[in-house]
C-alpha positions as a printed NumPy array, in Angstrom:
array([[215.836, 138.431, 118.699],
       [218.655, 140.264, 120.406],
       [221.161, 138.369, 122.478],
       [221.736, 139.691, 125.966],
       [225.298, 140.596, 126.849],
       [226.693, 140.718, 130.406],
       [224.95 , 140.119, 133.721],
       [221.773, 141.627, 135.059],
       [221.889, 143.532, 138.322],
       [219.955, 140.761, 140.077],
       [222.44 , 138.077, 138.987],
       [225.337, 140.21 , 140.167],
       [223.716, 140.786, 143.589],
       [223.048, 137.066, 144.033],
       [226.684, 136.199, 143.276],
       [227.944, 138.876, 145.693],
       [225.587, 137.617, 148.427],
       [226.832, 134.039, 147.995],
       [230.463, 135.199, 148.162],
       [229.673, 137.212, 151.297],
       [228.042, 134.235, 153.061],
       [230.906, 131.91 , 152.178],
       [233.504, 134.425, 153.37 ],
       [231.657, 134.979, 156.659],
       [231.348, 131.234, 157.234],
       [235.049, 130.649, 156.655],
       [236.033, 133.564, 158.891],
       [233.837, 132.343, 161.748],
       [235.044, 128.765, 161.473],
       [238.707, 129.821, 161.588],
       [238.271, 132.169, 164.526],
       [239.254, 130.713, 167.899],
       [237.259, 132.7  , 170.424],
       [238.416, 133.467, 173.937],
       [235.874, 131.096, 175.459],
       [237.103, 128.236, 173.264],
       [240.701, 129.024, 174.19 ],
       [239.822, 128.935, 177.881],
       [237.96 , 125.647, 177.461],
       [241.057, 124.146, 175.799],
       [243.292, 125.413, 178.608],
       [240.901, 124.082, 181.249],
       [240.742, 120.614, 179.688],
       [244.52 , 120.483, 179.456],
       [245.039, 121.723, 183.028],
       [242.526, 119.19 , 184.398],
       [244.283, 116.366, 182.55 ],
       [247.711, 117.383, 183.886],
       [246.404, 117.791, 187.435],
       [244.754, 114.378, 187.366],
       [247.886, 112.773, 185.917],
       [249.985, 114.352, 188.681],
       [247.456, 113.286, 191.299],
       [247.584, 109.679, 190.089],
       [251.38 , 109.792, 189.946],
       [251.537, 111.124, 193.514],
       [249.243, 108.368, 194.755],
       [251.08 , 105.555, 192.973],
       [254.584, 106.722, 193.886],
       [253.748, 107.88 , 197.407],
       [255.474, 111.227, 196.774],
       [253.772, 114.574, 197.291],
       [253.677, 116.809, 194.207],
       [253.049, 120.553, 194.294],
       [251.37 , 122.582, 191.519],
       [252.278, 126.26 , 191.129],
       [251.261, 128.859, 188.595],
       [254.084, 130.663, 186.817],
       [254.11 , 133.793, 184.69 ],
       [253.823, 131.908, 181.414],
       [252.295, 128.609, 182.518],
       [252.526, 126.247, 185.457],
       [254.878, 123.773, 187.032],
       [254.475, 120.628, 189.082],
       [257.427, 119.848, 191.341],
       [258.589, 116.974, 193.536],
       [260.013, 117.459, 197.032],
       [263.178, 119.545, 196.923],
       [261.772, 121.581, 193.981],
       [262.743, 118.905, 191.461],
       [260.64 , 119.511, 188.336],
       [258.032, 116.879, 187.534],
       [256.287, 118.782, 184.739],
       [256.559, 122.349, 183.444],
       [254.024, 123.514, 180.89 ],
       [253.473, 126.846, 179.132],
       [249.938, 128.038, 178.471],
       [248.62 , 127.234, 175.015],
       [247.559, 130.868, 174.72 ],
       [250.006, 133.396, 176.248],
       [247.229, 135.681, 177.532],
       [245.849, 133.011, 179.889],
       [245.722, 133.967, 183.562],
       [244.907, 131.506, 186.356],
       [243.764, 132.192, 189.885],
       [243.766, 129.297, 192.344],
       [241.817, 129.22 , 195.597],
       [244.9  , 127.852, 197.33 ],
       [248.46 , 128.249, 196.154],
       [250.431, 126.074, 195.982],
       [248.14 , 123.115, 195.308],
       [249.386, 120.005, 197.072],
       [248.74 , 116.696, 195.322],
       [249.649, 114.083, 197.881],
       [249.562, 110.314, 198.104],
       [246.401, 110.424, 200.22 ],
       [243.127, 109.695, 198.418],
       [241.582, 112.91 , 199.758],
       [243.095, 116.351, 199.223],
       [242.021, 119.871, 200.147],
       [239.211, 121.437, 198.116],
       [240.635, 123.574, 195.325],
       [239.203, 125.713, 192.522],
       [240.867, 127.453, 189.601],
       [239.57 , 130.343, 187.534],
       [241.05 , 130.743, 184.072],
       [240.619, 134.033, 182.212],
       [242.272, 136.087, 179.477],
       [244.541, 139.026, 180.323],
       [244.13 , 142.272, 178.464],
       [240.381, 141.967, 177.92 ],
       [237.829, 144.428, 179.2  ],
       [236.788, 143.19 , 182.681],
       [233.078, 143.268, 181.831],
       [233.601, 141.144, 178.713],
       [236.247, 138.743, 180.002],
       [235.082, 135.151, 179.753],
       [236.176, 132.865, 182.55 ],
       [236.226, 129.115, 183.118],
       [236.193, 127.58 , 186.591],
       [237.517, 124.123, 187.362],
       [238.057, 122.385, 190.639],
       [237.846, 119.354, 192.861],
       [236.126, 118.807, 196.171],
       [239.166, 116.811, 197.262],
       [237.712, 113.387, 196.583],
       [236.426, 113.468, 193.016],
       [238.51 , 114.207, 189.892],
       [238.954, 117.763, 188.672],
       [235.951, 118.972, 186.692],
       [234.501, 122.089, 185.094],
       [232.441, 124.07 , 187.565],
       [229.392, 126.204, 186.745]])
């Protein structure tokens, strides 16, 4: 009986297919898509807005949220900084229904919505995330 040397074509194809599937799985798991980035930004922005809202109510001082070129800032009266934050992802763009957003000591504030999107993407393929508050309830993700 002769001993077989090397690999058969079928064995080689199976090994290459397994390597291909593993590589694709790793690449997809490491990729942070635009929608995921926007979800992260939205969660972070909602948390900061709620924290500022609570701080304004407990201290009795009105805070104002404003979007900046590379992030956003929350200021006290007299433009004293309360919190300044850059975006996690530099391509993030925010559009607010009212600017500036006033977070006062009153339990009810004006209705406000934010739309977060990514700059530099094709307009037809740009994912967007909307968050907002009706003025009474906490900030939440909107449909």
